[in-house]
Coordinates of C-alpha atoms in Angstrom, one line a residue:
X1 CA 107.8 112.2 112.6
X2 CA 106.7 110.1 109.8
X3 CA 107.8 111.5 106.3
X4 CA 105.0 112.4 104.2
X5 CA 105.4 110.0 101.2
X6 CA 105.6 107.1 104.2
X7 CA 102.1 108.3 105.5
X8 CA 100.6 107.8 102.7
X9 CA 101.2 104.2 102.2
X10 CA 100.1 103.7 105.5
X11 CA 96.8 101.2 106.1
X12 CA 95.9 104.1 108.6
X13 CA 97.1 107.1 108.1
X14 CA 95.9 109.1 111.0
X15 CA 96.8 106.7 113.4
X16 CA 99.6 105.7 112.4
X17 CA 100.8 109.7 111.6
X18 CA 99.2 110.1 115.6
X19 CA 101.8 106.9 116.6
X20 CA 104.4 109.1 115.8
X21 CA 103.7 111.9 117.1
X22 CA 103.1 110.3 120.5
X23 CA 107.0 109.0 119.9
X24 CA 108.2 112.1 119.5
X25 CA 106.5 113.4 122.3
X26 CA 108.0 110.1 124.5
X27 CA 104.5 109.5 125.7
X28 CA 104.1 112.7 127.3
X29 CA 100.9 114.5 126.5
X30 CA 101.0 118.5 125.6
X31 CA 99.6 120.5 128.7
X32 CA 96.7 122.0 126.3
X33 CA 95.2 121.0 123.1
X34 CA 96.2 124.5 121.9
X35 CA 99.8 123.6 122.3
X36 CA 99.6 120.6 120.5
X37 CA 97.6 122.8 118.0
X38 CA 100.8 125.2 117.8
X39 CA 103.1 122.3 117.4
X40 CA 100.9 120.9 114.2
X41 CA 102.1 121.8 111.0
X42 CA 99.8 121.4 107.7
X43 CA 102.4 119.5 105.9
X44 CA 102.6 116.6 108.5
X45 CA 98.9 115.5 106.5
X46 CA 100.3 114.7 103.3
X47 CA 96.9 114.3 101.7
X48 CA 95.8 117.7 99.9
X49 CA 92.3 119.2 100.2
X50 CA 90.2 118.1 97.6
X51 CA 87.2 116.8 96.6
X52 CA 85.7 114.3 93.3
X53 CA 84.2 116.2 91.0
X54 CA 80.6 115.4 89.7
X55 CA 81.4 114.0 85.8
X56 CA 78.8 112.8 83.1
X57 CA 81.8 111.5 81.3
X58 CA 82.3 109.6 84.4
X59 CA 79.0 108.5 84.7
X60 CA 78.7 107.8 81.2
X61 CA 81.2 105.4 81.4
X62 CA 80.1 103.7 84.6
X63 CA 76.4 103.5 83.6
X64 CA 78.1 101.6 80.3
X65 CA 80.1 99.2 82.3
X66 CA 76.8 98.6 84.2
X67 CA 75.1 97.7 80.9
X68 CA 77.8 95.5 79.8
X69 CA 77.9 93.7 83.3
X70 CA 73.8 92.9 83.6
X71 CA 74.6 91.8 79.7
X72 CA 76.7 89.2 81.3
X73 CA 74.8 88.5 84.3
X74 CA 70.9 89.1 83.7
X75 CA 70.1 86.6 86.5
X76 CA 71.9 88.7 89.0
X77 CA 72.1 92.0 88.6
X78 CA 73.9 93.1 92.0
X79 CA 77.1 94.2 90.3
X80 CA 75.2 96.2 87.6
X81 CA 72.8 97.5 90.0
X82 CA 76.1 98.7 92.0
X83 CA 77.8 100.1 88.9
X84 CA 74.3 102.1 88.3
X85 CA 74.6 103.5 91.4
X86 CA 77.5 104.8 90.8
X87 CA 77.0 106.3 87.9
X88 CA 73.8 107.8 89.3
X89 CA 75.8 109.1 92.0
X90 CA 78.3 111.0 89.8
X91 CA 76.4 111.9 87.0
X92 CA 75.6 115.8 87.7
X93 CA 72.4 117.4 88.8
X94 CA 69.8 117.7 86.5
X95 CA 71.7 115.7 83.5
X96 CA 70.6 113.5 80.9
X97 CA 73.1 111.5 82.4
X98 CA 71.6 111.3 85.5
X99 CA 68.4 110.4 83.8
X100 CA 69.7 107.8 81.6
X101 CA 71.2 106.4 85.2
X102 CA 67.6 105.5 86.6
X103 CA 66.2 104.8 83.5
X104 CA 68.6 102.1 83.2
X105 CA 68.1 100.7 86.9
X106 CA 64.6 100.6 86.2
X107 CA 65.2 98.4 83.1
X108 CA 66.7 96.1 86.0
X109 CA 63.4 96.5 88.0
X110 CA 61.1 95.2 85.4
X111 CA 62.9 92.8 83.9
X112 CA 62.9 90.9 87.5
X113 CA 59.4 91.6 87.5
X114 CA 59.4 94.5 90.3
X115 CA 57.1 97.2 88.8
X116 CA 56.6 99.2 91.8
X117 CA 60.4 100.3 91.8
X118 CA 60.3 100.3 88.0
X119 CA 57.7 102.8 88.1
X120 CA 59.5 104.8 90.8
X121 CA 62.5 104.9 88.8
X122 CA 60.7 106.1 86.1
X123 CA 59.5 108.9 87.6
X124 CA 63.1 109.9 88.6
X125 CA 64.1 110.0 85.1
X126 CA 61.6 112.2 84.1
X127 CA 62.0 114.3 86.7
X128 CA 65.2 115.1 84.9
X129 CA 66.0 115.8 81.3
X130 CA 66.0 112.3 79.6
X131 CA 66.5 111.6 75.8
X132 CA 63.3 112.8 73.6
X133 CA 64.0 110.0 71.2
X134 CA 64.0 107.6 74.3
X135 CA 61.4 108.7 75.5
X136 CA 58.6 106.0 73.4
X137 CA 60.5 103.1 74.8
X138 CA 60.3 104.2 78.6
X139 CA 56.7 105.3 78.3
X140 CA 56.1 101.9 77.0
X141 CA 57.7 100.4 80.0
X142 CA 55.4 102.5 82.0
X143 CA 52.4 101.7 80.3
X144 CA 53.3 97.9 80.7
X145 CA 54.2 98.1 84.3
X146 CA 50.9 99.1 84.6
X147 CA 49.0 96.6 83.7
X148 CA 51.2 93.9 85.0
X149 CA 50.2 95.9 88.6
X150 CA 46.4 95.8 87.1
X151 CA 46.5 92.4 86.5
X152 CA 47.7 91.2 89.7
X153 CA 44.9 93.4 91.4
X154 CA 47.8 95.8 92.9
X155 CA 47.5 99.5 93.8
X156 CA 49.5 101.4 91.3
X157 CA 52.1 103.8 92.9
X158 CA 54.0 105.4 89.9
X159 CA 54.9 108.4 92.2
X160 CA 58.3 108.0 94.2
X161 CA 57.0 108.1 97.8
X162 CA 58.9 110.8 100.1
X163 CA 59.3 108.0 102.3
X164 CA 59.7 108.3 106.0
X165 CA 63.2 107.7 107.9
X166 CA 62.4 105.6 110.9
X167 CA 62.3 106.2 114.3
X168 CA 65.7 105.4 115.8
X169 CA 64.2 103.7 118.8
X170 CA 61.1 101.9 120.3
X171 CA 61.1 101.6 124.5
X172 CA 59.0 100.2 126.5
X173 CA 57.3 102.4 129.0
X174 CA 58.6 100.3 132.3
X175 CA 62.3 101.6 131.4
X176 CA 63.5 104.3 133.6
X177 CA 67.2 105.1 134.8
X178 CA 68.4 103.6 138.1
X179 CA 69.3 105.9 140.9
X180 CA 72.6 107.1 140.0
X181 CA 71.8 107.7 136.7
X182 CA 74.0 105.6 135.0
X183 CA 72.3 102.3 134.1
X184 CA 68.8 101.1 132.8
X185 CA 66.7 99.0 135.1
X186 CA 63.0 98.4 135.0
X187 CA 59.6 99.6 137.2
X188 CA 58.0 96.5 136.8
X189 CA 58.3 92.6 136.8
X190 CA 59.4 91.5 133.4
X191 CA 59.0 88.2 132.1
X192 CA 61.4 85.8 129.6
X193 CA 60.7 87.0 125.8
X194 CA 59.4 90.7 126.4
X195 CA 61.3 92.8 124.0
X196 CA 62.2 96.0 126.3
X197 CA 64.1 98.1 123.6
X198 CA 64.6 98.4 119.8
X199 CA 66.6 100.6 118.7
X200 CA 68.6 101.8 115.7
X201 CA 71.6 103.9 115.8
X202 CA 71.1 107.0 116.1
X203 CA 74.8 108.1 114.5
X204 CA 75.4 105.8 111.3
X205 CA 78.9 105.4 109.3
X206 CA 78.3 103.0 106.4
X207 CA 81.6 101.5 104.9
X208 CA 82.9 102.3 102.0
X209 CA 82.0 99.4 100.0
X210 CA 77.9 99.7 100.3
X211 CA 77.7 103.2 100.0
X212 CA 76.2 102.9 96.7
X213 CA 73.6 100.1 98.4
X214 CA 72.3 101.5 101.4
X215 CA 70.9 104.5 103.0
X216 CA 73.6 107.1 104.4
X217 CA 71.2 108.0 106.9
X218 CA 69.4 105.0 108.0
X219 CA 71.5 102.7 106.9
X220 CA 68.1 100.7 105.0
X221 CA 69.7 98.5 102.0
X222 CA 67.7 99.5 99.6
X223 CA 69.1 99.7 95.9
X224 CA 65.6 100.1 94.5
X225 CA 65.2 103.6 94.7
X226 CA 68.5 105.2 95.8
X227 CA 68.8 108.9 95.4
X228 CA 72.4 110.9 95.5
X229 CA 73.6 113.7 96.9
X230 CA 73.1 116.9 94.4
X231 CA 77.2 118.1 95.3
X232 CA 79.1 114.9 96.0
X233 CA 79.4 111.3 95.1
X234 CA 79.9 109.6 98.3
X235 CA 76.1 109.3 99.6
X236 CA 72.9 108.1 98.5
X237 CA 69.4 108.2 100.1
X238 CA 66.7 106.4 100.8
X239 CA 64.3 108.8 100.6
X240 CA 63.7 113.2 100.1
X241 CA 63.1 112.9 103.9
X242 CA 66.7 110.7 104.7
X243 CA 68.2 113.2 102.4
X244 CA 66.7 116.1 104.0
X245 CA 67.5 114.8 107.8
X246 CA 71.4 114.0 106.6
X247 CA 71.4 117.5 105.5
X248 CA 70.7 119.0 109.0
X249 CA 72.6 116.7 111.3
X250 CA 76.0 116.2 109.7
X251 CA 76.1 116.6 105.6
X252 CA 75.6 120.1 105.1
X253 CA 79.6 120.1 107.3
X254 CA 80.7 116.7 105.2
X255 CA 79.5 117.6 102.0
X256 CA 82.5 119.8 101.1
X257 CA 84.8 118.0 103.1
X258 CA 83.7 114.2 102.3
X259 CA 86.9 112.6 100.2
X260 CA 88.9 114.5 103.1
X261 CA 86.9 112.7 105.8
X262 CA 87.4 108.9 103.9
X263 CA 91.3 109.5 103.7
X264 CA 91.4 110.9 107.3
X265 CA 89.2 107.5 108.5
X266 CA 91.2 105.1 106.1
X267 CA 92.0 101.8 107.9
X268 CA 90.2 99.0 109.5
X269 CA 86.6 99.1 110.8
X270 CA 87.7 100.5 114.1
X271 CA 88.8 103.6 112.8
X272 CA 85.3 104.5 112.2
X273 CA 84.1 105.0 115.5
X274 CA 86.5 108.1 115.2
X275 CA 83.9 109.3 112.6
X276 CA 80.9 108.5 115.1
X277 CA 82.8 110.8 117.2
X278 CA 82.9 113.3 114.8
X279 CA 79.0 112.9 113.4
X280 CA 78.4 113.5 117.2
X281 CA 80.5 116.9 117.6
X282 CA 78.4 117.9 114.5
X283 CA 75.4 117.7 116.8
X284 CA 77.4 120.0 119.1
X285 CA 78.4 122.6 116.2
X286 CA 74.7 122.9 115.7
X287 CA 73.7 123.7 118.9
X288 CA 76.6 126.0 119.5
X289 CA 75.7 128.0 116.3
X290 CA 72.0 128.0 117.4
X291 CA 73.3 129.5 120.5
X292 CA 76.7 129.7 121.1
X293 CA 77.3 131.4 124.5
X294 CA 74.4 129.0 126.2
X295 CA 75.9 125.9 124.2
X296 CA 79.5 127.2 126.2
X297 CA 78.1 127.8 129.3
X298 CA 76.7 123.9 129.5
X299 CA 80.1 122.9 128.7
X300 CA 81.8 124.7 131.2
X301 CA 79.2 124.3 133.9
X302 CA 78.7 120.8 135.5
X303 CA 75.5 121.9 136.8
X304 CA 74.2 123.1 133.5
X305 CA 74.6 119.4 132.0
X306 CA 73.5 117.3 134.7
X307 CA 69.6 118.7 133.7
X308 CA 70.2 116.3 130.7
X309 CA 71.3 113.2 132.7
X310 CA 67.8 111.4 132.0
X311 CA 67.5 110.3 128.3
X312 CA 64.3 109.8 128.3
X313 CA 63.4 113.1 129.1
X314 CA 65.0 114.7 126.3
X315 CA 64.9 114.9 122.6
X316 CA 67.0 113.5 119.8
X317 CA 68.8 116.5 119.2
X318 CA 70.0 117.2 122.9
X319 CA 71.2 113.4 123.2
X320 CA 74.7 115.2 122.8
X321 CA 74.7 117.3 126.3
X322 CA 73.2 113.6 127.4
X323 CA 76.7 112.2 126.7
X324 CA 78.7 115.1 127.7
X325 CA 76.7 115.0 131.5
X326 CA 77.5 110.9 131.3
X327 CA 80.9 111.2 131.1
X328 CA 83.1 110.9 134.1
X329 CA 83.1 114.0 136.0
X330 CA 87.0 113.5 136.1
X331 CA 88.6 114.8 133.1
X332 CA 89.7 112.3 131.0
X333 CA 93.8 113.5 131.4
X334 CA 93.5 113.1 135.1
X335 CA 91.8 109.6 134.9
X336 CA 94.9 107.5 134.7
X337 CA 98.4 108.5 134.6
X338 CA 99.9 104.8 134.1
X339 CA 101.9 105.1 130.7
X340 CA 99.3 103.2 128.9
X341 CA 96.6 106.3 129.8
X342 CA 99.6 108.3 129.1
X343 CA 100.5 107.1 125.3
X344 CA 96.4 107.2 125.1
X345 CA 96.1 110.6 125.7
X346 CA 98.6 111.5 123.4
X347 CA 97.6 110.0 120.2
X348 CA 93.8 111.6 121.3
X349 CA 95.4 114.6 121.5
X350 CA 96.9 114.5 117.8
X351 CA 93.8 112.9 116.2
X352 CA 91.9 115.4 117.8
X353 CA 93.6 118.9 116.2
X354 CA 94.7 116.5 112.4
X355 CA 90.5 115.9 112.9
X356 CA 89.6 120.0 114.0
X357 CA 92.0 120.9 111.5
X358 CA 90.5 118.8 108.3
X359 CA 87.2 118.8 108.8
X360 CA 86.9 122.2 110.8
X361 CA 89.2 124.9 109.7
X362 CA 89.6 123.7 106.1
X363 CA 86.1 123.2 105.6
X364 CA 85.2 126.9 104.5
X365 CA 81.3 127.1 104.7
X366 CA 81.6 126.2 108.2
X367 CA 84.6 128.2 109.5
X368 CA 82.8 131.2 108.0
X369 CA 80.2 130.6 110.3
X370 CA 82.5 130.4 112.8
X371 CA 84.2 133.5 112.6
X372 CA 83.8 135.9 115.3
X373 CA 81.9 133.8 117.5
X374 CA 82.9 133.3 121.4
X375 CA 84.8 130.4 123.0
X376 CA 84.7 128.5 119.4
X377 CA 88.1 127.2 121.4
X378 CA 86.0 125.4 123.5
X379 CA 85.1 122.9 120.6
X380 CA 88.2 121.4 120.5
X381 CA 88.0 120.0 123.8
X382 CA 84.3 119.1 123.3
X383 CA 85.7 117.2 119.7
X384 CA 88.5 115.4 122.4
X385 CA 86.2 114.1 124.2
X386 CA 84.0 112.6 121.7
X387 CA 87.6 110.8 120.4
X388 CA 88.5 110.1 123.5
X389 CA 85.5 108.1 124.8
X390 CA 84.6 107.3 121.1
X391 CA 85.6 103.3 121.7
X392 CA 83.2 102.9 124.1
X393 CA 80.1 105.3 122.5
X394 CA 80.1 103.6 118.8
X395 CA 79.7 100.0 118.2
X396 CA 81.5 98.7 114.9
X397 CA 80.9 94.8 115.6
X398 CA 77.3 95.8 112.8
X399 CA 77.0 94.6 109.1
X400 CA 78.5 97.3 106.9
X401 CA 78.1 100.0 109.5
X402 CA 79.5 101.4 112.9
X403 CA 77.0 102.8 114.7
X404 CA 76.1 104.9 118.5
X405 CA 72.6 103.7 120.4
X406 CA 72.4 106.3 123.2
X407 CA 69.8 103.8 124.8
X408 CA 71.9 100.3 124.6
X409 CA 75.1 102.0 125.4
X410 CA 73.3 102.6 128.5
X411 CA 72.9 98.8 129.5
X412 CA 75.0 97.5 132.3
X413 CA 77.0 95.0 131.5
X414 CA 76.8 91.2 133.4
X415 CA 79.0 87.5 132.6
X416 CA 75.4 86.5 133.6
X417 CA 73.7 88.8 131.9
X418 CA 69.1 88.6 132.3
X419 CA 69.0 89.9 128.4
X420 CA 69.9 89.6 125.2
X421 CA 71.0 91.8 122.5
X422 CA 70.2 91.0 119.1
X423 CA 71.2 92.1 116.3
X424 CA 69.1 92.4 113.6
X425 CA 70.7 94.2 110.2
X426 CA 71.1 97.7 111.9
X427 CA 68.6 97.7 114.2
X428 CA 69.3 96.5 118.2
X429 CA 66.3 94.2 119.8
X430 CA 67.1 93.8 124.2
X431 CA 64.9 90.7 124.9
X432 CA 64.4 89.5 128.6
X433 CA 66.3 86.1 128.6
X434 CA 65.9 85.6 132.3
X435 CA 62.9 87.1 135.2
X436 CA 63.7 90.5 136.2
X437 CA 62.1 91.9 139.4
X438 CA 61.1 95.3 139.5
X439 CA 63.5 98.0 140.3
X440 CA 66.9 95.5 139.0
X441 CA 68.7 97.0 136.3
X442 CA 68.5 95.5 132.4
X443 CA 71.9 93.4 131.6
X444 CA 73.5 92.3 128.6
X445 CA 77.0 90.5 127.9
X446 CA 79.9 92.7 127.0
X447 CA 79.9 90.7 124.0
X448 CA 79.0 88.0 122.4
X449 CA 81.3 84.9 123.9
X450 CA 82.2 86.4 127.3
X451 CA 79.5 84.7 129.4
X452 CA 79.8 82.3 132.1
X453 CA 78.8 79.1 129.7
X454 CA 81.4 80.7 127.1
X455 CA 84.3 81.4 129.1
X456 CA 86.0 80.8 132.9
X457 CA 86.1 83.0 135.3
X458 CA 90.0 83.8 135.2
X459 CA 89.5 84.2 131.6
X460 CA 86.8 86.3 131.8
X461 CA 88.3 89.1 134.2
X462 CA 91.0 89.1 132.2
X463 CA 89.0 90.1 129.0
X464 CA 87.2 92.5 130.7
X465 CA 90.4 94.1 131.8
X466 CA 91.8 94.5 128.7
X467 CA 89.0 94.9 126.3
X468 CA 86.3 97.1 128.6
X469 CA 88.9 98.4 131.4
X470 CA 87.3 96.9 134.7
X471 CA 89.4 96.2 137.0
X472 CA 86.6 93.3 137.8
X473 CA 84.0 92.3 136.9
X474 CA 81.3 92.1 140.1
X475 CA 78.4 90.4 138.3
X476 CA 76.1 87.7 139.6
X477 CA 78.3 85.2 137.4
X478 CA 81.5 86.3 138.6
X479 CA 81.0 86.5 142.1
X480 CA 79.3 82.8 142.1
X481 CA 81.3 81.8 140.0
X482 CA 79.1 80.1 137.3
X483 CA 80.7 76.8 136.0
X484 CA 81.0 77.0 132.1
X485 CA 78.6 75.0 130.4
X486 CA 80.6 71.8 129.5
X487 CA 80.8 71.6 133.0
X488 CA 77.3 71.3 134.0
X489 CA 75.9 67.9 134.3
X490 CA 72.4 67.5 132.9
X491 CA 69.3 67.1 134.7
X492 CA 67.3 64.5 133.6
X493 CA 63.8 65.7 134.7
X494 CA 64.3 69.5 133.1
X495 CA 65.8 67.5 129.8
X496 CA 62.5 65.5 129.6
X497 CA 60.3 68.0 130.5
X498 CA 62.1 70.1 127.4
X499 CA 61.8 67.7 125.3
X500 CA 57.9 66.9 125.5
X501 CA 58.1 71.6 124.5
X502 CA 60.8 70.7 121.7
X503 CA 57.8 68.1 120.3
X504 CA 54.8 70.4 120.5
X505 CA 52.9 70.7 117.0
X506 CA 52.7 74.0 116.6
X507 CA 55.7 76.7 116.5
X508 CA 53.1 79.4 118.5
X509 CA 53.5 76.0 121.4
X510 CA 57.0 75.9 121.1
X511 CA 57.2 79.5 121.8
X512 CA 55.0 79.7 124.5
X513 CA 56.1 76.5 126.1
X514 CA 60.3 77.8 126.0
X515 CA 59.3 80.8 127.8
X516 CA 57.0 79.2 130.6
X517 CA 59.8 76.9 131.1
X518 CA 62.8 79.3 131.3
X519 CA 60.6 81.9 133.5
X520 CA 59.5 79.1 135.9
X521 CA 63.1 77.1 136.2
X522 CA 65.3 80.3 136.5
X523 CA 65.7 79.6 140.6
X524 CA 68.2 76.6 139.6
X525 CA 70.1 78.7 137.1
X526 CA 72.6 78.1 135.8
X527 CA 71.3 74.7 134.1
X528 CA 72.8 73.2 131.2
X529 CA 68.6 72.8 130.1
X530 CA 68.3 76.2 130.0
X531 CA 70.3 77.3 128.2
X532 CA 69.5 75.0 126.0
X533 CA 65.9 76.4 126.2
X534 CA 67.3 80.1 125.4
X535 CA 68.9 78.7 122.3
X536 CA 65.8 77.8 120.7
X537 CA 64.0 80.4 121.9
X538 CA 66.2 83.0 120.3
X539 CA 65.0 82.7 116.6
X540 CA 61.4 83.5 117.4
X541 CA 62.9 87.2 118.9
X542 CA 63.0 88.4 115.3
X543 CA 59.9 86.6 113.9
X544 CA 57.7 89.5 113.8
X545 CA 59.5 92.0 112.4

C-alpha cells in the first residue's frame, strides 16, 4: 500500500490510495464488503478528521482584502464580491463580523446601481448585530436606495425575499416509459422544436472554486444575496428555503463532515460523481431512519422495488428506490468477470468502505442515530452500488457543477439521435430535432460529437465501447450506416428552398419556417440541408427562457 505521507501528495487521493489497494489485492475482489471492511485500517487515510473553524479574525481579514481589492477594481467587483463571500461565510453566527460582511457587499450593490440587492443586503446586516456608530451611514444608504427605486417608478422590496428553490423538472404530459421500463418514448406525434423535458439536476455538487458564487442547492449563480451556512464555511444559499431543503436532503450528514468530504473527493472533475453517489445514499439514510426495517426489506426484496420502476409515478424523495429497481437485476460482481470488471470491482470495493468509513462512522451525529438499528450493514452495499454505477447516474460535462437528472439519464441513446440535449447553465432542455411517431422512444446522442455527421461508423462503435460499454451500438445510424456529413453531397433544391427561410424578415419567420422545413424533409434524412437547418434552429431552443 501507498505510504501515508505519499497519499497525500497525491492529485487524488482516494483513487489513487483505492489503485493500491486493488494491487495488493492482484485484482481480485474481497468475497464481501465486510471483509474488505476488516482488512481497512484507519491509518491507510492519512488525512485526520477535522473541520475549519468559523473565525471573525478570519473574516476580518478576508472582508479587508475584499475592500482593498474593489479599491483596486471598482469597475469590477467579482474578486471582491468573492472575497466578501468568504468572509461572510466564515465570519460566525450572529457577529458584527458577519454584519459588517453584507454591509460591505451591499456597498458593492449600490454603487453599480442595483438597489434591490442593496436593500436586501441591508436588511441582512441588520438582522445581525452591526456597528452603532455605523449605523447613520447604512441608514443613509437605505434611505437613498429608496428613492432611486421611487424615482424610477419601481416597487420597493427592502425585505430579503424567502425565495423559492425551483422545481427540478418540467415534463410534458405525452412522456410515459416504454414497455420494459427502461427508456422514455412518447404517446403522441411530436413535431421538430417541441421542448419535451426541462429539467435541473436533482443531486448538485458545485466545485470548489464557485462555492462562494452560487447556490449549494440549486446551483443559481447568484452573488447578490448569498447566505452561509450557520456551522461551516463551505456552502452558501440562495435563499431560507435552499438552505432549509440542503438541510434535509444531505447537509444536516455533511455539515460536520464537510472538509472531510473535499479531501476525500480531491482530484479532477470526475471524482465528483463519487459525491453524487454519496448525496444519493443520503436520500437512502433518510428513508432508512424514517423506517428502517421497510427501507431493508425493499432492498432485499426485488419485488418490493419494482413498485417504483415508473418515475413518473413517484415523488422526489423516492427517486432513490427508482434507481435501485433500475439497476440491472444482476449484481454488479457477477456482471463481468474479464479482469477489467475485475480491477473495477476492486477499487469500488475500497472507495466504498474509505467513503462508509469517513463520512459514516466518523461522522458522530449520524452514527448515533445509527446505533442499534437493524441491518444498518445493508447500507454498505446500497452506498456500493451508488459508486459503482455512479459514472453512468451523474453527469460532470456541466459548468461548475456535476449533477444526476433521474429523467434525462433515462433517455436512450442513438448516433442518429430525433432530439437534442441542451444545456443551458444547470438546467437540461430535450427538444425534438427530428418527427417522432407516437409510441417511439425519445433519443439523444451519447454526447456531444458522437453522431453520424461527427464521426464514422468504425469510430463510433469503438467509442461507444469504451466510453458507454456497448458492445454495439444498434441505432438507426449505425445499422444504415449514415455517411458523415462531409460526405454528403448537397441538394440544390433543399439548399434554395433554405435559403429563401435563412432571408425571411422576421426572426419569429425564421423560426417557423426551420421547423416546417426540417419536419416536412425528414423522409430524405440524412441531408447535408438539414442539418444545416438544425443548426440554426438551435439558438431559438433557449430564447424564451
Amino acid at each position: 500500500m501507498l505510504r501515508p505521507e505519499v497519499v497525500k501528495q497525491l492529485t487524488c487521493p482516494s483513487v489513487g490510495l483505492a489503485t493500491s489497494w486493488t494491487i495488493k489485492c492482484k485484482n481480485v475482489p474481497c468475497e464481501s464488503l465486510q471483509e474488505v471492511r476488516t482488512g481497512f485500517r484507519r491509518e491507510l487515510w492519512p488525512f485526520a478528521k477535522g473541520k475549519i473553524a468559523k473565525s471573525d479574525t478570519k473574516a476580518k481579514s478576508l472582508r479587508e482584502q475584499g475592500n482593498a481589492a474593489y479599491s483596486n477594481a471598482p469597475n469590477d467587483p467579482a474578486n471582491a464580491l468573492q472575497l466578501y463571500n468568504q468572509a461572510i461565510c466564515m465570519a460566525e453566527d450572529d457577529s458584527e463580523e458577519l454584519a459588517l460582511g453584507y454591509a460591505n457587499r451591499s456597498a458593492i450593490y449600490f454603487n453599480r446601481k442595483l438597489y434591490r440587492e442593496c436593500l436586501q443586503n441591508i436588511e441582512l446586516a441588520k438582522r445581525n448585530p452591526y456597528p452603532e456608530q455605523l449605523r447613520r451611514k447604512l441608514s443613509e444608504r437605505e434611505e437613498r436606495c429608496r428613492k432611486a427605486l421611487e424615482k424610477a417608478g419601481e416597487k420597493e422590496s427592502p425585505e430579503v425575499a424567502p425565495g423559492t428553490s425551483p422545481s427540478h423538472c418540467s415534463l410534458k404530459p405525452c412522456l410515459e416509459m416504454t414497455a420494459d421500463e427502461c427508456s422514455i418514448r412518447t404517446s403522441r406525434d411530436l413535431s421538430v422544436g417541441e421542448k419535451v423535458l426541462l429539467e435541473r439536476p436533482f443531486v448538485l455538487v458545485l466545485e470548489a472554486e464557485v462555492a462562494y458564487a452560487r447556490c449549494d442547492y440549486c446551483g443559481a449563480c447568484n452573488e447578490h444575496n448569498l447566505r452561509p451556512c450557520k456551522h461551516c464555511t463551505a456552502v452558501m444559499y440562495c435563499s431560507e428555503e435552499c438552505q432549509e431543503q440542503a438541510l434535509q436532503r444531505y447537509h444536516q450528514f455533511e455539515c460536520e463532515i464537510i472538509d472531510d468530504l473535499q479531501l476525500l473527493y480531491r482530484g479532477p472533475k470526475a471524482t465528483r460523481v463519487l459525491q453524487v453517489a454519496l448525496r444519493l445514499f443520503w436520500l437512502g439514510i433518510l428513508l432508512y431512519l424514517e423506517a428502517p426495517e421497510q427501507f431493508v426489506k425493499r432492498l432485499e426484496t426485488p419485488e418490493e422495488l419494482a413498485q417504483f420502476r415508473d418515475p413518473f409515478a413517484l415523488e422526489p424523495s423516492d427517486y432513490l428506490l427508482h434507481l435501485l429497481a433500475s439497476f440491472s437485476e444482476e449484481e454488479p460482481h457477477e456482471a463481468a468477470q474479464d479482469q477489467t470488471a475485475m480491477t473495477g470491482k476492486c477499487v469500488n470495493q475500497f472507495l466504498t468502505i474509505l467513503t462508509y468509513v469517513v463520512a459514516v462512522e466518523e461522522n458522530e451525529s449520524l452514527s448515533r442515530r445509527l446505533v442499534g438499528l437493524p441491518g444498518t450493514e445493508k447500507l454498505h452495499h446500497l452506498l456500493y452500488q451508488l459508486i459503482f454505477h455512479s459514472d453512468k447516474l451523474a453527469d460532470y460535462n456541466l459548468p461548475d457543477a456535476t449533477g444526476y437528472y433521474p429523467f434525462t439519464r433515462l433517455l436512450s441513446h442513438s448516433c442518429a439521435p430525433n432530439s437534442e440535449r441542451i444545456k443551458h447553465d444547470l438546467q437540461t432542455i430535450i427538444v425534438v430535432k427530428r418527427p417522432i411517431a407516437k409510441h417511439q422512444p425519445i433519443t439523444i446522442a451519447y454526447r456531444d460529437g458522437l453522431t453520424t455527421e461527427r464521426m464514422i461508423k468504425s469510430k463510433r462503435q469503438e467509442t461507444c465501447q469504451k466510453e458507454h460499454h456497448i458492445k454495439e451500438c444498434v441505432c438507426e445510424g449505425c445499422l444504415a450506416d449514415y455517411p458523415v456529413l462531409e460526405k454528403i453531397e448537397k441538394d440544390e433544391t433543399l439548399e434554395a428552398e433554405l435559403e429563401t427561410i435563412r432571408n425571411s424578415t422576421s426572426a419569429e419567420q425564421r423560426k417557423a419556417g426551420l421547423a416546417d422545413f426540417l419536419q416536412r424533409h425528414d423522409s430524405v434524412y440524412p441531408k447535408r440541408e438539414l442539418y444545416e437547418a438544425w443548426a440554426l434552429y438551435r439558438p431559438f431552443v433557449t430564447d424564451d427562457l
